[in-house]
CSV table of C-alpha atoms in Angstrom, one decimal:
chain,number,residue,atom,x,y,z
Z,96,ILE,CA,168.3,143.0,-0.3
Z,97,THR,CA,168.9,141.2,2.8
Z,98,THR,CA,165.9,142.3,4.3
Z,99,ILE,CA,163.7,141.3,1.8
Z,100,MET,CA,165.1,137.7,1.5
Z,101,ALA,CA,164.7,137.3,5.3
Z,102,LEU,CA,168.4,136.3,5.3
Z,103,HIS,CA,168.4,135.7,9.4
Z,104,LEU,CA,171.4,133.4,10.1
Z,105,ARG,CA,169.3,130.9,11.7
Z,106,GLN,CA,169.5,126.7,12.0
Z,107,ALA,CA,167.8,126.3,8.4
Z,108,ILE,CA,170.5,128.4,6.6
Z,109,ALA,CA,173.4,128.3,8.2
Z,110,PRO,CA,175.3,125.5,6.5
Z,111,GLN,CA,174.4,126.8,3.1
Z,112,LEU,CA,175.6,130.1,4.1
Z,113,CYS,CA,178.6,129.1,5.1
Z,114,ARG,CA,179.5,126.9,2.5
Z,115,SER,CA,178.7,129.6,0.3
Z,116,LEU,CA,181.4,131.6,2.4
Z,117,LEU,CA,183.7,128.6,1.9
Z,118,LEU,CA,184.4,128.6,5.5
Z,119,ARG,CA,183.5,124.6,6.2
Z,120,PRO,CA,181.8,125.3,9.1
Z,121,THR,CA,181.2,122.8,12.3
Z,122,ILE,CA,177.9,123.3,13.7
Z,123,SER,CA,176.3,122.7,17.2
Z,124,ILE,CA,174.1,123.7,19.5
Z,125,SER,CA,174.5,126.1,22.6
Z,126,SER,CA,172.8,126.4,25.3
Z,127,ASN,CA,170.5,129.8,25.2
Z,128,SER,CA,173.6,132.1,24.1
Z,129,HIS,CA,173.1,135.4,22.6
Z,130,HIS,CA,176.7,136.9,22.3
Z,131,VAL,CA,178.8,137.1,18.9
Z,132,SER,CA,182.4,137.1,18.6
Z,133,SER,CA,184.4,137.0,15.3
Z,134,SER,CA,187.7,137.2,14.1
Z,135,SER,CA,189.1,138.6,10.9
Z,136,SER,CA,192.7,138.0,11.1
Z,137,ALA,CA,194.4,135.4,9.1
Z,138,ALA,CA,194.6,131.6,9.7
Z,139,THR,CA,192.2,132.3,13.0
Z,140,THR,CA,189.4,130.2,14.4
Z,141,THR,CA,186.1,132.1,14.3
Z,142,THR,CA,183.2,131.4,16.3
Z,143,THR,CA,179.4,132.9,15.8
Z,144,THR,CA,176.5,131.8,18.5
Z,145,CYS,CA,173.2,133.1,17.1
Z,146,ARG,CA,170.9,132.5,19.8
Z,147,GLN,CA,171.3,128.5,19.9
Z,148,LEU,CA,173.5,127.8,16.9
Z,149,THR,CA,177.0,127.9,17.1
Z,150,ILE,CA,179.2,128.0,13.8
Z,151,GLN,CA,183.0,127.1,14.2
Z,152,SER,CA,185.1,127.4,11.0
Z,153,SER,CA,188.7,128.3,10.2
Z,154,SER,CA,189.4,130.4,7.1
Z,155,ALA,CA,192.7,132.5,6.4
Z,156,LYS,CA,190.6,134.6,4.1
Z,157,SER,CA,187.1,135.3,5.1
Z,158,PRO,CA,185.6,136.3,8.2
Z,159,ILE,CA,181.9,135.1,9.1
Z,160,ILE,CA,179.2,137.4,7.8
Z,161,ASP,CA,177.0,137.9,10.3
Z,162,LEU,CA,173.3,138.0,8.9
Z,163,ARG,CA,171.2,137.0,12.3
Z,164,SER,CA,169.4,140.2,12.2
Z,165,ASP,CA,168.3,143.0,10.2
Z,166,THR,CA,169.1,145.4,12.8
Z,167,LEU,CA,172.3,144.3,13.7
Z,168,THR,CA,174.3,145.0,10.5
Z,169,GLN,CA,175.7,149.0,10.5
Z,170,PRO,CA,175.4,150.5,7.1
Z,171,THR,CA,178.5,151.8,5.3
Z,172,PRO,CA,179.3,155.1,4.1
Z,173,SER,CA,178.6,153.7,0.4
Z,174,MET,CA,175.4,152.2,1.8
Z,175,LEU,CA,174.3,155.6,3.5
Z,176,GLN,CA,175.0,157.1,0.2
Z,177,ALA,CA,173.0,154.9,-1.8
Z,178,ALA,CA,170.0,155.3,0.3
Z,179,THR,CA,170.0,159.1,0.4
Z,180,LEU,CA,170.5,159.2,-3.8
Z,181,ALA,CA,168.2,156.2,-4.3
Z,182,PRO,CA,165.0,157.6,-6.4
Z,183,THR,CA,161.9,156.9,-4.4
Z,184,GLY,CA,158.0,157.7,-4.8
Z,185,ASP,CA,154.8,156.5,-3.1
Z,186,ASP,CA,155.0,152.7,-2.4
Z,187,VAL,CA,151.3,152.2,-1.6
Z,188,LEU,CA,150.4,153.2,-5.3
Z,189,GLY,CA,153.3,151.3,-6.6
Z,190,GLU,CA,155.3,154.4,-7.6
Z,191,ASP,CA,158.5,153.8,-5.8
Z,192,PRO,CA,161.2,153.1,-8.6
Z,193,THR,CA,163.8,151.7,-6.2
Z,194,ILE,CA,161.3,149.3,-4.4
Z,195,ASN,CA,160.1,148.0,-7.5
Z,196,ALA,CA,163.2,147.1,-8.7
Z,197,LEU,CA,164.2,145.5,-5.8
Z,198,GLU,CA,161.0,142.9,-5.9
Z,199,VAL,CA,161.6,142.3,-9.3
Z,200,TYR,CA,165.3,141.2,-8.7
Z,201,ALA,CA,164.0,139.1,-6.0
Z,202,ALA,CA,161.2,137.4,-7.5
Z,203,ASP,CA,163.7,136.8,-10.5
Z,204,LEU,CA,166.3,135.4,-8.3
Z,205,PHE,CA,163.9,132.8,-6.7
Z,206,GLY,CA,161.8,132.3,-9.9
Z,207,LYS,CA,158.9,133.4,-8.6
Z,208,ASN,CA,156.0,135.5,-10.1
Z,209,ALA,CA,156.3,138.4,-7.7
Z,210,ALA,CA,157.7,139.7,-4.7
Z,211,LEU,CA,157.0,141.8,-1.8
Z,212,PHE,CA,159.3,143.7,0.1
Z,213,VAL,CA,158.6,143.7,4.0
Z,214,PRO,CA,161.0,145.6,6.4
Z,215,THR,CA,161.4,142.5,8.4
Z,216,GLY,CA,161.9,138.7,8.4
Z,217,THR,CA,159.5,138.3,11.2
Z,218,MET,CA,156.7,140.4,8.9
Z,219,SER,CA,157.9,137.9,5.9
Z,220,ASN,CA,156.8,134.7,8.2
Z,221,LEU,CA,153.4,136.3,9.1
Z,222,CYS,CA,152.9,137.3,5.4
Z,223,ALA,CA,153.6,133.7,4.8
Z,224,ILE,CA,151.1,132.0,7.3
Z,225,PHE,CA,148.4,134.6,6.4
Z,226,ALA,CA,148.9,133.9,2.8
Z,227,HIS,CA,148.6,130.1,3.3
Z,228,CYS,CA,146.0,130.1,6.5
Z,229,HIS,CA,143.8,133.2,6.0
Z,230,TYR,CA,140.8,130.9,4.5
Z,231,ASN,CA,140.5,128.5,7.8
Z,232,LYS,CA,140.8,130.0,10.9
Z,233,SER,CA,141.0,126.5,12.1
Z,234,ALA,CA,144.1,125.9,10.3
Z,235,GLU,CA,147.3,125.0,12.3
Z,236,ILE,CA,150.9,125.2,11.3
Z,237,ILE,CA,153.8,122.7,12.0
Z,238,ILE,CA,156.8,124.5,13.1
Z,239,GLY,CA,160.1,123.2,14.7
Z,240,LYS,CA,160.4,123.8,18.3
Z,241,LYS,CA,164.0,125.5,17.9
Z,242,SER,CA,162.4,127.9,15.0
Z,243,HIS,CA,162.3,131.7,15.3
Z,244,ILE,CA,158.9,131.6,14.3
Z,245,ASN,CA,158.2,129.7,17.4
Z,246,LEU,CA,160.9,131.2,19.9
Z,247,TYR,CA,161.4,135.0,18.7
Z,248,GLU,CA,158.4,136.3,17.0
Z,249,GLY,CA,156.4,137.2,19.8
Z,250,GLY,CA,153.8,134.4,19.2
Z,251,GLY,CA,152.8,136.3,16.1
Z,252,TYR,CA,151.3,133.3,14.5
Z,253,ALA,CA,148.6,133.2,16.9
Z,254,ASN,CA,148.0,136.6,18.2
Z,255,VAL,CA,148.1,137.9,14.8
Z,256,ALA,CA,147.4,135.0,12.4
Z,257,GLY,CA,145.3,133.4,14.6
Z,258,VAL,CA,146.3,130.0,14.1
Z,259,SER,CA,147.3,127.4,16.2
Z,260,ALA,CA,150.7,125.5,15.9
Z,261,LYS,CA,152.0,122.2,16.4
Z,262,GLN,CA,155.8,122.0,17.5
Z,263,ILE,CA,158.0,119.0,16.4
Z,264,ASP,CA,161.6,118.4,16.5
Z,265,GLU,CA,164.5,119.3,14.0
Z,266,ASP,CA,167.5,117.3,13.7
Z,267,GLU,CA,171.0,119.0,13.7
Z,268,ASP,CA,170.6,120.2,10.3
Z,269,ALA,CA,167.3,121.7,11.4
Z,270,MET,CA,165.2,119.4,9.1
Z,271,PHE,CA,162.3,117.8,9.9
Z,272,ARG,CA,162.2,113.9,10.1
Z,273,PHE,CA,159.4,112.7,7.8
Z,274,ASP,CA,158.1,110.3,10.9
Z,275,ASP,CA,157.3,113.1,13.1
Z,276,VAL,CA,155.8,115.1,10.3
Z,277,ARG,CA,153.4,112.3,9.3
Z,278,ASP,CA,152.4,112.1,13.2
Z,279,ALA,CA,152.1,115.6,13.7
Z,280,PHE,CA,149.8,116.3,10.8
Z,281,HIS,CA,146.2,116.3,11.1
Z,282,VAL,CA,143.9,115.2,8.0
Z,283,ASP,CA,140.5,116.9,7.5
Z,284,ASP,CA,138.4,114.4,8.8
Z,285,ASP,CA,138.1,115.3,12.8
Z,286,ASP,CA,136.1,118.5,13.5
Z,287,HIS,CA,137.5,118.4,16.9
Z,288,CYS,CA,141.0,119.0,15.4
Z,289,ALA,CA,142.7,121.8,14.2
Z,290,LYS,CA,143.5,121.3,10.2
Z,291,SER,CA,147.2,121.1,9.5
Z,292,THR,CA,147.8,123.6,6.5
Z,293,LEU,CA,151.4,124.7,6.6
Z,294,ILE,CA,154.8,123.4,7.5
Z,295,CYS,CA,157.0,126.0,8.0
């Protein structure tokens, strides 16, 4: 479920995630740090740095749950048991009951008609870009300068999806300012410019 929802701990979801854990975070931006440290002892301060995002919180009950990568989390014995006992089938033919159930659950959770399981968040971002830009090879996406798509996905939007990108600044909550989006947006009236098709 973590993978299909692409719950990487990044700037766009960190405040909401921490609020859901009742941690009352303080968010600040660090300089290219990639380490993670955490403590689960009572009444301690927990600091987690996720690439360029630092979260500090004080909690006597819950440590920060680190979801920044689907390859970081180590499976528990119960997770391994569930994986080995799960019914399987040919997913290409739509015959894997476990994947089918997961996709139905995710679609219902987000109020969508359908969901598609993919192994990584990077792949899910590419799927979204393809879904919106496949019909227009002059498409341009608008992305944040510090976004995962821009910094940590190998330029896949360009070399796989074949689209260009306009990068704009994010505020301290990883949100775009309306004026910046407006200024970056190319309307479809000049053949010299790529066409703004998707805001990521």
